[in-house]
mmCIF file of C-alpha atoms in Angstrom:
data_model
loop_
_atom_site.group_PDB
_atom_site.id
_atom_site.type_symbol
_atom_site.label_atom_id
_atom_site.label_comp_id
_atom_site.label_asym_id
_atom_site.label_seq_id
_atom_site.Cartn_x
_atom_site.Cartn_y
_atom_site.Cartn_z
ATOM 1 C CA UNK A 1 -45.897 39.484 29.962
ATOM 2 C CA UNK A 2 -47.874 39.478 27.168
ATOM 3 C CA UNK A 3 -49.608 36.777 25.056
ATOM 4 C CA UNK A 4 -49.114 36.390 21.825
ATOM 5 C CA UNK A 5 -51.763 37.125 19.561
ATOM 6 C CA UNK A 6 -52.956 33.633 18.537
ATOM 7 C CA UNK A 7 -52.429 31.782 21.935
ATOM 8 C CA UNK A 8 -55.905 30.136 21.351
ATOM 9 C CA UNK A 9 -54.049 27.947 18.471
ATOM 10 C CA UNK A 10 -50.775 27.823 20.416
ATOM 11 C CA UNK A 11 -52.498 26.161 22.887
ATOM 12 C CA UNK A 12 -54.309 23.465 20.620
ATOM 13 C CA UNK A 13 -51.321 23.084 18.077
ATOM 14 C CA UNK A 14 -48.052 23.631 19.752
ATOM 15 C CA UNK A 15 -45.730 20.290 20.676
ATOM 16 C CA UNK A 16 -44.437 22.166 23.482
ATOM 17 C CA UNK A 17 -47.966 22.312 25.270
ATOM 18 C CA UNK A 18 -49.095 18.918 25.019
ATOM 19 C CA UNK A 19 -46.023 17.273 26.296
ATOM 20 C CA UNK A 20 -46.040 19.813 29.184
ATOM 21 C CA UNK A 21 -49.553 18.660 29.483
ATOM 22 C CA UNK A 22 -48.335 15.200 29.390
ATOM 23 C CA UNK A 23 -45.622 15.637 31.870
ATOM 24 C CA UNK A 24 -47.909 16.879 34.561
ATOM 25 C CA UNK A 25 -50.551 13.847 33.833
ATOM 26 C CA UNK A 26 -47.311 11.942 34.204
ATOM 27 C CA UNK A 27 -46.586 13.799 37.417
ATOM 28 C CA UNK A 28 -49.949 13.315 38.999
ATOM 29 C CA UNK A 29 -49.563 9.772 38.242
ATOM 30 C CA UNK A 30 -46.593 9.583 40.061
ATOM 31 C CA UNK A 31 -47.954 11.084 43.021
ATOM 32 C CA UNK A 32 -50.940 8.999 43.279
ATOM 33 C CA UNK A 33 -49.233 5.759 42.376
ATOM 34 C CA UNK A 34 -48.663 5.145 46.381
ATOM 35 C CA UNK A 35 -52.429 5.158 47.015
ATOM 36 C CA UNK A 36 -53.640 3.034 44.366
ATOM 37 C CA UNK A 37 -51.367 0.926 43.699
ATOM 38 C CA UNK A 38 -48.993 0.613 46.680
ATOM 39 C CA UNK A 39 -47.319 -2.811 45.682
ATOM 40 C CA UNK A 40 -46.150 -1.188 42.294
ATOM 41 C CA UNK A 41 -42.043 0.142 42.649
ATOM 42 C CA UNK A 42 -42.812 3.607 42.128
ATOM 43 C CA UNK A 43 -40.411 6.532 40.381
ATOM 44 C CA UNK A 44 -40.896 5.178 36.508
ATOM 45 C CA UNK A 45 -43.780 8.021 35.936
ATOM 46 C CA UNK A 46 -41.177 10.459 37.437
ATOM 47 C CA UNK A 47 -38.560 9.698 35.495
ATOM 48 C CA UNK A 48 -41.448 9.568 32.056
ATOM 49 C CA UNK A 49 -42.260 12.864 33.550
ATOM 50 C CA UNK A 50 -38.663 14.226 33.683
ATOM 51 C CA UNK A 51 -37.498 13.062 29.856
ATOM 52 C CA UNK A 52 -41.349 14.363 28.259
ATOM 53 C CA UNK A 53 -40.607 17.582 30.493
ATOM 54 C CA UNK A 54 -37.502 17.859 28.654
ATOM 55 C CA UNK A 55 -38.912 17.185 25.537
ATOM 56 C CA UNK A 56 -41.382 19.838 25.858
ATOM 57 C CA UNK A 57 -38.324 22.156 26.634
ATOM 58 C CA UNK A 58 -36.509 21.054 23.505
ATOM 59 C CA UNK A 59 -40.131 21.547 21.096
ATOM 60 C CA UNK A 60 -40.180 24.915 22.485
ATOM 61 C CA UNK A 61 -37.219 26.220 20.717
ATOM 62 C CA UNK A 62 -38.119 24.207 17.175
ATOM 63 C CA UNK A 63 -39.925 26.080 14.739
ATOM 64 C CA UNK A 64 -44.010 24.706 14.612
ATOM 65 C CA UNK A 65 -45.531 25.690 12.026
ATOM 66 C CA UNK A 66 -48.873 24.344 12.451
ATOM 67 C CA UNK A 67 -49.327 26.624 15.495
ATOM 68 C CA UNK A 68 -48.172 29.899 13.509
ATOM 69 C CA UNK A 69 -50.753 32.192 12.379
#
């Protein structure tokens, strides 16, 4: 595999990198949920986590133009 050329700005810009980002945040809250706050019902960061991983999915196929060279 190779990068692309810009992957600096693809990184910074692209839709489909921050919600990946923000579906592993969501993630690691899920998995940490049980230590801090064991009273809470736990599994609503999961599911977060499962719909913004999809989202990321879906923003990787659209056309972003403010991550385009």
């Amino acid at each position: 595999m190779t990068p692309v050329d810009n992957w600096p700005r693809v990184l910074r810009k692209a839709w489909s990198v921050r919600l990946a980002i923000l579906s592993a945040g969501l993630s690691a809250v899920e998995f940490a949920m049980p230590f801090l706050a064991p009273e809470r019902p736990s599994g609503w960061f999961a599911g977060a986590a499962v719909l913004v991983s999809l989202a990321a999915a879906g923003a990787r196929i659209v056309a972003q133009p403010g991550s385009l060279p």
